[in-house]
Amino acid sequence: MNKSTRVLLVSLLSVAVLAGCSKKVKEQPAAPVEPTPAEPAPVQSSGLYGPGDLDTDACLRQRVVYFDFDQDSVKPEFQQIMACHAKYLRDRPSSRITLQGHTDERGSRAYNQALGERRGNAVNSALQANGGSATQLTVVSYGEERPVCTDSNESCWSQNRRVEIVYTAQ
Amino acid sequence: MKKPLRWLATLTALLLPIVAMAQQKGLEIDIVGGNASALPITVVPMPYQGSAGAPATDVAAVVRADLDRSGQFRTLPEAQVVERPTRGAEVQYPTWRALKQDYLVVGRVLDAGAGAYRVEYELFDVAKGERMLGLAMTARSSAMRDVAHQMADAIYEKITGVRGAFWTRIAYVTASGRGDAMRYALMVADSDGYNPQTIVRSAEPLLSPSWSPDGNQLAYVSFERGNSAIYIQNISSGARELVASFRGINSAPAFSPDGRRLALTLSRSGNPEIYVMDLGSKQLTQLTNHFAIDTEPTWSADGGSIYFTSDRGGRPQIYQVAASGGSASRVTFQGNYNAKATVSFDGKKIAVAQGAGNTYKIALMDSSLGSPRWSTLSPGSLDESPSFAPNAGMVLYAAREGGRGVLYAVSADARVRQRLVLADGDVREPAWGPYRTTR
């Protein structure tokens, strides 16, 4: 069974679990997650995400999506991250995410403000496609104003072309 | 007890102007290129001939620096100024002809009473042995740089026939500190970088300053509310108004030439589009409607059309649309990436940030002679945000050097470049202001 099938199954399962349960789901304590440093663990099938998982779950801990130059499409390698954050949004309807869109320093600042928003919108769409609700998601573009790395070379630029997933309510 | 105190007071009084001057000199000047074909002109030192105390500003030196950085003139270094006439009757033309000077400026500084000074100066055509200009200006001590810039403007215009733009101001944004300690400031300074003045300070990013045509207000983008928002602020009073904080981006404000409207970029529809806001009624008119990014509007001088950046053709290019709306037409066809247009007062020159691979330079598209001719104004590699002087004689732009932002002013013929460096921090987003008097 390849990974994406597994994720799909897990997603379907969790939807089924959600649908099957009454709304008064007892909040489960954070499921202990085995640290799997090399591979991000697939979404836990054992139940619903809780706030504790944000710090412990290997997938949920990944909160940055990177982009190619002047591009705004979410690359396939980030689909798994989209799936687990979307599941968290489904599991916790009161949770809220702000998607902060960023670009590298090349090109003009106002154009980059627009490009950063496009990237934020792309992640927004991906999360909604995975079941997140529009009301839980806000996009803010900072353009090139908030770099994480300030050298003028590709290794730095690639770190700056990003969308940060920021939980404003867990 | 009294004497030492008085001494201290005197000492403080003596030191104060020095401290003040050091703070004033926020940007340093550095001529990078040269210009062999520039017009040779001598600006003779203008001595103080009063009795109250000499002004702190060396008026002749300021005039000299202005003329040099325009690219149109090459001034004789002060050390080579062999004679020091201060009025027409003292001028020996053969001396200046021997020094191959085309023009000569002489003058003197006199008391005008109540702490003010009077500068009298004259401009001569050396070959003809004729006086071209004889003027006097009176101002307070603190305004002597303004006087010098106006003198340079008058000399520039008399010789070139083009209005001078030295007595103008520039706006820019500075960033200092790192990470969460980052601080931003919107600044206004003289066109040569002197007299920097803080207009707004913020812990959140500031960008895209735009001058109102009367020079009294700046529109800019601030992130202080978490998301981008557009403010209009009065420079002298500090009073400000929030004019746009819609859902999505609020970006790239630009005052119309009549000052009654503001072009801006909003993505409240879900996609960045150009709008025009009537500043009286705050009513919005949507100018573009395309799934591409449309941003960075800038007005033609007659207010009839708006230039903007759009990637509707795949990569960012400059387009033009009537200010009343309608279909847009593409303006730039050379280069993969053209953004952030600045348009000369006569509409014949457009400067852009032009990208090729990892290199971004300021490029100029000149349509004065019909079909557009391109030239490169800057060496790169990460140059952006060009802004024309009101007479289109120079372009101000932002560059990166040694990991920080610096500003350059380049003559429109690309022959003289001058760096304006802030002592600490990062300088970006320059905007050249309008003339300070209307004609």
Coordinates of C-alpha atoms in Angstrom, one line a residue:
Chain A
M1 CA 0.0 0.0 0.0
N2 CA 1.6 3.2 -1.0
K3 CA 1.6 6.3 1.2
S4 CA -1.0 8.3 -0.6
T5 CA -3.4 5.4 -0.7
R6 CA -2.8 5.1 3.0
V7 CA -3.4 8.7 3.6
L8 CA -6.6 8.6 1.6
L9 CA -7.8 5.6 3.5
V10 CA -7.0 7.2 6.8
S11 CA -8.8 10.4 5.7
L12 CA -11.8 8.4 4.7
L13 CA -11.7 6.4 7.9
S14 CA -11.6 9.6 10.0
V15 CA -14.4 11.1 8.0
A16 CA -16.4 7.9 8.7
V17 CA -15.4 8.1 12.4
L18 CA -16.5 11.7 12.5
A19 CA -19.8 10.9 10.8
G20 CA -20.4 8.0 13.0
C21 CA -19.8 9.7 16.3
S22 CA -22.2 12.0 18.0
K23 CA -21.1 15.6 18.3
K24 CA -20.3 15.1 21.9
V25 CA -17.0 13.5 21.3
K26 CA -15.0 13.3 24.4
E27 CA -11.8 15.1 23.9
Q28 CA -9.1 12.7 23.9
P29 CA -5.8 13.3 25.6
A30 CA -3.0 13.8 23.1
A31 CA -2.3 10.4 21.6
P32 CA 1.4 9.5 22.2
V33 CA 3.2 9.6 19.0
E34 CA 6.2 7.6 18.3
P35 CA 8.9 9.9 17.2
T36 CA 9.7 9.1 13.6
P37 CA 12.4 11.6 12.7
A38 CA 13.0 10.5 9.1
E39 CA 9.5 10.1 7.8
P40 CA 6.5 12.2 8.9
A41 CA 4.0 9.8 10.4
P42 CA 0.8 9.4 8.5
V43 CA -2.3 10.8 10.2
Q44 CA -3.2 8.8 13.3
S45 CA -6.1 6.6 12.6
S46 CA -6.8 6.1 16.3
G47 CA -9.0 9.2 16.6
L48 CA -9.3 12.9 16.6
Y49 CA -6.5 15.4 16.8
G50 CA -6.3 17.5 19.9
P51 CA -4.3 20.7 20.6
G52 CA -1.4 18.6 22.1
D53 CA -0.8 17.0 18.7
L54 CA 0.3 20.4 17.3
D55 CA 3.4 20.0 19.4
T56 CA 4.0 16.3 19.1
D57 CA 2.5 15.0 15.8
A58 CA 5.3 14.8 13.2
C59 CA 3.0 15.9 10.4
L60 CA 1.2 18.7 12.3
R61 CA 4.5 20.1 13.4
Q62 CA 5.4 20.9 9.8
R63 CA 3.9 24.3 9.3
V64 CA 5.8 25.7 6.3
V65 CA 5.0 25.1 2.6
Y66 CA 7.7 26.1 0.1
F67 CA 7.3 27.3 -3.4
D68 CA 9.3 27.6 -6.7
F69 CA 10.3 31.1 -8.0
D70 CA 7.4 33.2 -9.1
Q71 CA 5.1 30.1 -8.6
D72 CA 2.1 29.6 -6.4
S73 CA 1.2 25.9 -6.9
V74 CA 1.5 23.6 -3.9
K75 CA 4.0 21.0 -4.8
P76 CA 3.0 17.3 -4.4
E77 CA 5.4 16.7 -1.5
F78 CA 3.3 19.0 0.7
Q79 CA 0.0 17.2 0.1
Q80 CA 0.5 15.1 3.3
I81 CA 0.9 18.3 5.3
M82 CA -2.2 19.7 3.7
A83 CA -4.1 16.5 4.7
C84 CA -3.1 16.5 8.3
H85 CA -3.7 20.2 8.9
A86 CA -7.1 19.9 7.1
K87 CA -7.9 16.9 9.4
Y88 CA -7.0 19.0 12.4
L89 CA -9.4 21.7 11.2
R90 CA -12.1 19.1 10.8
D91 CA -11.4 17.6 14.2
R92 CA -11.4 21.0 15.9
P93 CA -14.0 23.2 14.3
S94 CA -13.1 26.0 16.7
S95 CA -9.5 26.0 15.5
R96 CA -8.4 28.9 13.2
I97 CA -5.4 29.2 10.9
T98 CA -3.8 32.3 9.4
L99 CA -1.8 31.5 6.3
Q100 CA 1.1 33.9 6.0
G101 CA 2.3 34.2 2.4
H102 CA 5.9 35.2 1.7
T103 CA 8.2 35.7 -1.3
D104 CA 11.9 36.0 -1.8
E105 CA 13.4 39.5 -2.2
R106 CA 13.6 39.5 -6.0
G107 CA 11.4 41.8 -8.0
S108 CA 9.3 44.6 -6.7
R109 CA 7.7 44.7 -3.3
A110 CA 4.1 45.4 -4.3
Y111 CA 4.2 42.7 -6.9
N112 CA 5.5 40.3 -4.3
Q113 CA 2.7 41.3 -1.9
A114 CA 0.3 40.0 -4.6
L115 CA 2.4 36.9 -5.2
G116 CA 2.5 36.1 -1.4
E117 CA -1.2 36.3 -1.3
R118 CA -1.5 33.9 -4.2
R119 CA 0.6 31.4 -2.4
G120 CA -1.5 31.8 0.7
N121 CA -4.6 31.3 -1.4
A122 CA -3.1 28.2 -2.9
V123 CA -2.6 26.7 0.5
N124 CA -6.0 27.9 1.5
S125 CA -7.6 26.0 -1.4
A126 CA -5.5 22.9 -0.7
L127 CA -6.7 22.9 2.9
Q128 CA -10.3 23.4 1.9
A129 CA -10.0 20.6 -0.7
N130 CA -9.0 18.4 2.2
G131 CA -12.0 19.3 4.2
G132 CA -10.9 22.4 6.1
S133 CA -13.6 25.1 6.3
A134 CA -13.3 28.5 4.7
T135 CA -14.4 30.2 7.9
Q136 CA -11.4 28.6 9.7
L137 CA -8.8 30.1 7.3
T138 CA -7.4 33.6 6.8
V139 CA -4.7 34.6 4.3
V140 CA -2.3 37.4 5.0
S141 CA 0.4 38.3 2.6
Y142 CA 3.7 39.9 3.8
G143 CA 5.3 39.8 0.4
E144 CA 9.1 40.0 0.8
E145 CA 8.9 41.9 4.0
R146 CA 9.5 39.1 6.5
P147 CA 12.4 37.0 5.2
V148 CA 13.7 34.1 7.4
C149 CA 17.0 34.4 5.7
T150 CA 18.6 37.5 4.4
D151 CA 21.4 36.5 2.1
S152 CA 21.0 37.1 -1.6
N153 CA 21.4 33.6 -3.0
E154 CA 19.1 30.7 -4.0
S155 CA 19.5 28.7 -0.8
C156 CA 18.2 31.6 1.1
W157 CA 15.5 32.6 -1.4
S158 CA 14.1 29.1 -1.4
Q159 CA 13.6 29.3 2.4
N160 CA 11.8 32.6 2.0
R161 CA 9.3 31.5 -0.7
R162 CA 6.9 30.1 1.7
V163 CA 3.5 30.0 3.4
E164 CA 3.5 29.7 7.1
I165 CA 0.6 27.9 8.8
V166 CA -0.1 29.8 12.0
Y167 CA -2.7 28.5 14.4
T168 CA -4.5 31.5 15.9
A169 CA -6.9 29.3 17.8
Q170 CA -6.1 25.7 18.6
Chain B
M1 CA 29.9 78.3 40.9
K2 CA 28.5 80.6 38.3
K3 CA 31.5 80.8 36.1
P4 CA 32.0 77.1 35.4
L5 CA 28.2 76.9 34.7
R6 CA 28.5 79.7 32.1
W7 CA 31.4 78.0 30.6
L8 CA 29.5 74.8 30.4
A9 CA 26.6 76.6 28.7
T10 CA 28.9 78.2 26.2
L11 CA 30.5 74.8 25.5
T12 CA 27.2 73.2 25.1
A13 CA 26.0 76.0 22.8
L14 CA 29.2 75.5 20.7
L15 CA 28.8 71.7 20.5
L16 CA 25.1 71.7 19.8
P17 CA 25.2 72.7 16.2
I18 CA 27.9 70.0 15.6
V19 CA 25.7 67.3 17.1
A20 CA 22.7 68.6 15.2
M21 CA 24.7 68.5 12.0
A22 CA 25.9 65.0 12.6
Q23 CA 22.3 63.8 13.1
Q24 CA 21.2 65.6 10.0
K25 CA 23.7 63.9 7.8
G26 CA 21.8 60.7 7.6
L27 CA 22.7 59.8 4.1
E28 CA 26.2 60.1 2.6
I29 CA 27.0 61.0 -0.9
D30 CA 29.3 59.2 -3.2
I31 CA 29.7 59.8 -6.9
V32 CA 30.2 56.5 -8.6
G33 CA 30.4 57.2 -12.3
G34 CA 32.0 60.1 -14.2
N35 CA 30.9 62.3 -17.1
A36 CA 33.5 63.6 -19.5
S37 CA 30.9 65.2 -21.8
A38 CA 29.3 67.2 -18.9
L39 CA 29.4 71.0 -19.0
P40 CA 32.4 72.4 -17.1
I41 CA 31.3 75.0 -14.5
T42 CA 33.1 76.7 -11.6
V43 CA 31.2 77.6 -8.5
V44 CA 33.6 79.9 -6.7
P45 CA 33.4 79.7 -2.8
M46 CA 30.9 82.3 -1.5
P47 CA 32.4 83.9 1.6
Y48 CA 30.5 85.4 4.4
Q49 CA 30.9 89.1 4.4
G50 CA 28.7 90.0 7.4
S51 CA 29.5 90.6 11.0
A52 CA 27.0 88.5 12.9
G53 CA 28.5 85.0 12.4
A54 CA 28.9 82.8 9.4
P55 CA 26.1 80.3 8.5
A56 CA 26.9 76.6 9.1
T57 CA 26.1 75.7 5.5
D58 CA 28.7 76.1 2.8
V59 CA 26.3 77.3 0.1
A60 CA 28.7 77.1 -2.8
A61 CA 29.6 73.5 -1.8
V62 CA 25.9 72.4 -1.8
V63 CA 25.4 74.0 -5.3
R64 CA 28.5 72.3 -6.6
A65 CA 27.3 68.8 -5.3
D66 CA 23.8 69.4 -6.8
L67 CA 25.2 70.3 -10.3
D68 CA 27.6 67.3 -10.2
R69 CA 25.1 64.7 -9.4
S70 CA 22.8 65.8 -12.2
G71 CA 25.2 64.4 -14.7
Q72 CA 24.8 67.5 -16.8
F73 CA 27.7 69.4 -15.2
R74 CA 31.3 68.8 -14.1
T75 CA 32.4 71.3 -11.5
L76 CA 35.9 72.5 -11.0
P77 CA 37.3 71.1 -7.7
E78 CA 37.6 73.8 -5.1
A79 CA 41.4 73.4 -4.8
Q80 CA 41.7 74.3 -8.5
V81 CA 39.7 77.5 -8.1
V82 CA 42.7 79.9 -8.5
E83 CA 40.8 83.2 -8.2
R84 CA 38.0 83.9 -5.8
P85 CA 35.8 86.7 -7.2
T86 CA 32.6 87.4 -5.3
R87 CA 31.0 89.8 -7.8
G88 CA 30.9 90.4 -11.5
A89 CA 33.3 93.3 -11.5
E90 CA 36.0 91.0 -10.1
V91 CA 35.7 88.3 -12.7
Q92 CA 38.8 87.9 -15.0
Y93 CA 37.4 85.9 -18.0
P94 CA 40.8 84.8 -19.4
T95 CA 41.5 82.9 -16.2
W96 CA 38.4 80.8 -16.6
R97 CA 38.9 80.4 -20.3
A98 CA 42.4 79.1 -19.6
L99 CA 40.8 76.6 -17.2
K100 CA 38.4 75.5 -20.0
Q101 CA 35.3 76.5 -18.0
D102 CA 32.1 77.2 -19.9
Y103 CA 30.3 78.7 -16.9
L104 CA 31.2 80.6 -13.7
V105 CA 29.1 81.2 -10.6
V106 CA 30.2 83.8 -8.0
G107 CA 28.5 85.1 -4.9
R108 CA 28.7 86.2 -1.3
V109 CA 26.7 85.8 1.9
L110 CA 25.6 88.9 3.8
D111 CA 23.6 89.6 7.0
A112 CA 19.9 90.2 6.5
G113 CA 19.2 90.9 10.1
A114 CA 17.3 88.9 12.8
G115 CA 19.5 85.9 12.3
A116 CA 18.8 85.7 8.5
Y117 CA 21.2 85.8 5.6
R118 CA 21.2 87.2 2.1
V119 CA 23.0 85.3 -0.6
E120 CA 23.7 87.3 -3.8
Y121 CA 25.0 85.3 -6.7
E122 CA 25.7 85.7 -10.4
L123 CA 26.1 83.2 -13.3
F124 CA 28.4 84.0 -16.3
D125 CA 28.9 82.6 -19.7
V126 CA 32.7 82.4 -19.8
A127 CA 33.1 82.3 -23.6
K128 CA 30.8 85.2 -24.3
G129 CA 32.0 87.1 -21.2
E130 CA 28.4 87.8 -20.4
R131 CA 26.3 87.7 -17.2
M132 CA 23.4 85.2 -17.6
L133 CA 21.8 85.5 -14.2
G134 CA 22.0 87.8 -11.1
L135 CA 19.8 86.9 -8.1
A136 CA 19.6 87.4 -4.4
M137 CA 17.9 85.2 -1.8
T138 CA 17.2 85.7 1.9
A139 CA 16.6 83.0 4.4
R140 CA 17.1 82.0 8.0
S141 CA 20.2 80.1 8.9
S142 CA 18.4 76.8 9.2
A143 CA 17.1 77.1 5.6
M144 CA 20.5 77.8 3.9
R145 CA 20.5 74.3 2.2
D146 CA 17.1 75.2 0.7
V147 CA 18.6 78.4 -0.6
A148 CA 21.5 76.5 -2.1
H149 CA 19.2 74.0 -3.8
Q150 CA 17.1 76.8 -5.3
M151 CA 20.3 78.5 -6.6
A152 CA 21.3 75.2 -8.2
D153 CA 17.8 74.9 -9.7
A154 CA 18.0 78.4 -11.2
I155 CA 21.5 77.8 -12.6
Y156 CA 20.5 74.4 -14.1
E157 CA 17.4 75.8 -15.7
K158 CA 19.2 78.9 -17.1
I159 CA 21.8 76.7 -18.8
T160 CA 19.9 73.6 -19.8
G161 CA 16.5 75.1 -20.4
V162 CA 15.0 72.4 -18.1
R163 CA 13.5 73.2 -14.7
G164 CA 15.8 72.1 -11.9
A165 CA 14.6 69.6 -9.3
F166 CA 17.3 69.9 -6.6
W167 CA 14.9 71.7 -4.2
T168 CA 12.7 68.7 -3.8
R169 CA 12.2 66.0 -1.2
I170 CA 12.4 62.2 -1.3
A171 CA 10.5 59.7 0.8
Y172 CA 11.8 56.2 1.7
V173 CA 11.5 53.4 4.2
T174 CA 14.2 52.3 6.6
A175 CA 14.3 49.0 8.5
S176 CA 16.6 48.3 11.4
G177 CA 17.2 45.5 13.8
R178 CA 16.5 41.8 13.1
G179 CA 13.7 39.3 13.5
D180 CA 11.1 40.4 16.0
A181 CA 13.2 43.5 17.0
M182 CA 12.8 44.8 13.4
R183 CA 11.7 48.5 13.3
Y184 CA 10.4 50.4 10.3
A185 CA 10.3 54.1 9.6
L186 CA 8.9 56.2 6.8
M187 CA 11.3 59.0 6.2
V188 CA 11.3 62.3 4.3
A189 CA 14.6 64.0 3.4
D190 CA 16.0 66.6 1.0
S191 CA 16.7 65.3 -2.5
D192 CA 20.4 64.9 -1.6
G193 CA 19.5 62.9 1.5
Y194 CA 20.1 65.7 4.0
N195 CA 17.6 66.7 6.7
P196 CA 16.1 63.3 7.2
Q197 CA 12.8 63.5 9.1
T198 CA 10.8 60.6 10.5
I199 CA 7.2 60.6 9.4
V200 CA 6.0 57.3 10.9
R201 CA 7.6 54.6 13.0
S202 CA 6.3 51.1 13.2
A203 CA 7.1 47.6 14.5
E204 CA 5.4 46.2 11.4
P205 CA 6.4 46.6 7.7
L206 CA 5.9 49.9 5.9
L207 CA 6.1 50.3 2.2
S208 CA 5.0 52.0 -1.0
P209 CA 5.1 55.7 -0.1
S210 CA 3.4 57.9 -2.7
W211 CA 3.5 61.7 -2.7
S212 CA 0.4 63.9 -3.1
P213 CA 1.0 66.4 -5.9
D214 CA 1.2 69.3 -3.5
G215 CA 3.9 67.6 -1.5
N216 CA 1.9 67.9 1.7
Q217 CA 0.8 64.2 2.1
L218 CA 2.1 60.7 1.8
A219 CA 0.0 57.6 1.1
Y220 CA 1.7 54.4 2.2
V221 CA 1.0 50.8 3.2
S222 CA 1.4 49.7 6.8
F223 CA 1.0 46.3 8.4
E224 CA 0.3 47.7 11.8
R225 CA -3.2 46.2 11.8
G226 CA -1.9 42.8 11.1
N227 CA -2.9 42.9 7.4
S228 CA -1.9 45.5 4.9
A229 CA -3.7 48.8 5.0
I230 CA -3.4 52.1 3.2
Y231 CA -3.0 55.4 5.1
I232 CA -2.8 59.0 3.9
Q233 CA -0.7 61.2 6.3
N234 CA -0.1 64.9 6.4
I235 CA 3.7 65.3 6.6
S236 CA 3.8 68.5 8.7
S237 CA 0.9 67.8 11.1
G238 CA 1.2 64.1 11.3
A239 CA -2.6 63.7 11.1
R240 CA -3.5 60.6 9.1
E241 CA -6.5 58.8 7.7
L242 CA -7.0 55.1 7.1
V243 CA -8.4 54.9 3.5
A244 CA -8.2 51.2 2.7
S245 CA -8.2 48.1 4.9
F246 CA -10.3 45.6 2.9
R247 CA -10.1 41.9 3.1
G248 CA -7.0 40.7 1.1
I249 CA -4.2 43.0 0.1
N250 CA -4.3 46.7 0.2
S251 CA -1.3 47.8 -1.8
A252 CA 0.6 50.3 -4.0
P253 CA -1.3 53.6 -3.6
A254 CA -0.6 56.4 -6.1
F255 CA -2.1 59.9 -6.0
S256 CA -3.6 61.2 -9.3
P257 CA -1.9 64.3 -10.7
D258 CA -4.9 66.5 -9.5
G259 CA -4.6 65.0 -6.0
R260 CA -8.3 64.1 -5.9
R261 CA -8.0 60.4 -6.6
L262 CA -5.9 57.5 -5.4
A263 CA -5.1 54.5 -7.6
L264 CA -4.5 51.4 -5.5
T265 CA -4.4 47.6 -5.6
L266 CA -7.0 45.6 -3.7
S267 CA -7.7 41.9 -3.7
R268 CA -11.1 42.1 -1.9
S269 CA -12.6 40.4 -4.9
G270 CA -10.3 37.5 -4.4
N271 CA -7.7 38.6 -6.9
P272 CA -5.5 41.7 -7.1
E273 CA -7.1 44.4 -9.2
I274 CA -6.4 48.1 -9.8
Y275 CA -9.0 50.5 -8.4
V276 CA -9.3 54.3 -8.3
M277 CA -10.7 55.8 -5.1
D278 CA -12.3 59.2 -5.2
L279 CA -10.7 60.7 -2.1
G280 CA -13.7 63.0 -1.4
S281 CA -16.4 60.3 -1.4
K282 CA -14.1 57.3 -0.9
Q283 CA -16.0 55.7 -3.8
L284 CA -14.1 52.9 -5.6
T285 CA -14.0 52.3 -9.3
Q286 CA -12.5 49.0 -10.5
L287 CA -10.2 49.5 -13.5
T288 CA -8.9 46.0 -14.2
N289 CA -10.7 42.6 -14.1
H290 CA -8.3 39.8 -14.8
F291 CA -7.3 36.6 -13.0
A292 CA -3.7 37.7 -13.3
I293 CA -1.9 39.8 -10.7
D294 CA -2.6 43.5 -11.5
T295 CA -0.7 46.0 -9.3
E296 CA 1.6 49.0 -9.0
P297 CA -0.6 51.6 -10.7
T298 CA 1.1 54.9 -11.6
W299 CA -0.6 57.8 -13.4
S300 CA 0.4 59.5 -16.6
A301 CA 1.1 63.2 -15.9
D302 CA -2.1 64.3 -17.6
G303 CA -4.1 61.9 -15.4
G304 CA -5.7 60.3 -18.4
S305 CA -4.2 56.9 -18.1
I306 CA -2.7 54.5 -15.6
Y307 CA 0.3 52.3 -16.1
F308 CA 0.5 49.1 -14.0
T309 CA 2.3 45.8 -13.6
S310 CA 0.5 42.6 -14.7
D311 CA 1.5 39.0 -15.2
R312 CA -1.5 38.4 -17.5
G313 CA 1.0 37.5 -20.3
G314 CA 2.7 34.9 -18.1
R315 CA 5.4 37.1 -16.6
P316 CA 5.2 40.6 -15.1
Q317 CA 5.1 43.4 -17.8
I318 CA 3.9 47.0 -17.9
Y319 CA 0.4 47.7 -19.2
Q320 CA -1.6 50.9 -19.7
V321 CA -5.3 51.5 -19.2
A322 CA -7.5 54.6 -19.5
A323 CA -8.1 56.1 -16.0
S324 CA -11.8 55.8 -16.8
G325 CA -11.4 52.0 -17.4
G326 CA -11.6 49.9 -20.5
S327 CA -9.2 47.5 -22.1
A328 CA -5.5 47.5 -21.2
S329 CA -2.7 47.5 -23.7
R330 CA 0.8 46.1 -23.1
V331 CA 3.6 48.7 -23.0
T332 CA 6.9 46.8 -22.5
F333 CA 8.0 44.1 -24.8
Q334 CA 11.7 43.8 -24.0
G335 CA 12.8 41.7 -21.0
N336 CA 11.2 38.8 -19.2
Y337 CA 10.3 40.8 -16.1
N338 CA 9.3 44.4 -16.1
A339 CA 7.7 45.9 -13.0
K340 CA 7.1 49.0 -10.9
A341 CA 6.9 51.6 -13.7
T342 CA 7.8 55.3 -13.1
V343 CA 6.7 57.7 -15.9
S344 CA 8.4 61.0 -16.8
F345 CA 6.4 64.2 -16.7
D346 CA 6.1 64.3 -20.5
G347 CA 5.1 60.6 -20.7
K348 CA 8.0 59.8 -23.0
K349 CA 10.2 57.9 -20.6
I350 CA 9.3 54.9 -18.5
A351 CA 11.7 53.4 -16.1
V352 CA 11.1 49.9 -14.7
A353 CA 12.8 47.2 -12.6
Q354 CA 13.8 44.8 -15.3
G355 CA 14.7 41.2 -14.4
A356 CA 16.7 38.6 -16.3
G357 CA 17.5 35.4 -14.4
N358 CA 18.7 36.4 -10.9
T359 CA 19.7 40.0 -12.0
Y360 CA 17.4 42.9 -11.7
K361 CA 18.4 46.3 -13.1
I362 CA 16.7 49.6 -13.7
A363 CA 15.9 50.0 -17.3
L364 CA 14.7 53.0 -19.2
M365 CA 12.3 52.9 -22.2
D366 CA 12.6 56.2 -24.1
S367 CA 10.0 57.0 -26.7
S368 CA 11.1 60.6 -27.3
L369 CA 12.1 59.8 -30.9
G370 CA 9.2 57.6 -31.8
S371 CA 9.8 53.9 -31.5
P372 CA 11.0 53.0 -28.0
R373 CA 14.7 52.7 -27.2
W374 CA 15.9 50.9 -24.2
S375 CA 18.9 51.7 -22.0
T376 CA 20.1 50.3 -18.7
L377 CA 20.5 52.8 -15.8
S378 CA 21.9 50.5 -13.1
P379 CA 24.4 47.6 -12.8
G380 CA 22.2 45.3 -10.7
S381 CA 22.1 42.8 -9.3
L382 CA 19.0 43.4 -7.2
D383 CA 17.9 46.9 -8.2
E384 CA 14.2 47.9 -7.9
S385 CA 11.7 50.6 -7.2
P386 CA 12.7 53.4 -9.7
S387 CA 11.3 56.8 -9.2
F388 CA 11.7 59.8 -11.5
A389 CA 12.6 63.3 -10.4
P390 CA 9.9 65.7 -11.3
N391 CA 12.0 67.0 -14.2
A392 CA 12.9 63.4 -15.3
G393 CA 16.6 64.4 -15.2
M394 CA 17.4 61.7 -12.6
V395 CA 16.0 58.5 -11.3
L396 CA 16.1 57.3 -7.7
Y397 CA 16.1 53.6 -7.0
A398 CA 16.8 50.9 -4.4
A399 CA 19.7 48.5 -4.5
R400 CA 21.2 45.8 -2.3
E401 CA 24.8 46.0 -1.2
G402 CA 26.5 43.9 1.4
G403 CA 23.2 42.4 2.6
R404 CA 21.5 45.7 3.1
G405 CA 19.4 48.1 1.1
V406 CA 20.8 51.4 -0.2
L407 CA 19.5 54.1 -2.4
Y408 CA 21.0 55.4 -5.6
A409 CA 20.3 58.5 -7.7
V410 CA 21.3 58.1 -11.3
S411 CA 21.2 60.7 -14.1
A412 CA 18.7 59.8 -16.8
D413 CA 21.6 59.4 -19.2
A414 CA 23.1 56.8 -16.8
R415 CA 26.4 58.6 -16.7
V416 CA 26.5 59.7 -13.0
R417 CA 25.3 57.6 -10.1
Q418 CA 25.3 58.7 -6.6
R419 CA 24.8 56.5 -3.6
L420 CA 22.8 57.7 -0.6
V421 CA 23.6 55.4 2.3
L422 CA 21.9 55.5 5.7
A423 CA 24.4 55.1 8.5
D424 CA 22.7 52.0 9.9
G425 CA 19.9 49.7 8.7
D426 CA 18.3 49.1 5.5
V427 CA 16.9 51.7 3.1
R428 CA 14.2 50.9 0.5
E429 CA 11.1 52.1 -1.3
P430 CA 12.3 55.5 -2.5
A431 CA 9.8 58.0 -3.9
W432 CA 10.8 61.3 -5.4
G433 CA 8.5 64.1 -4.4
P434 CA 7.0 66.9 -6.5
Y435 CA 8.4 70.4 -7.1
R436 CA 8.0 72.5 -4.0
T437 CA 6.5 75.5 -5.8
T438 CA 4.0 75.3 -8.7
R439 CA 4.3 77.4 -11.8

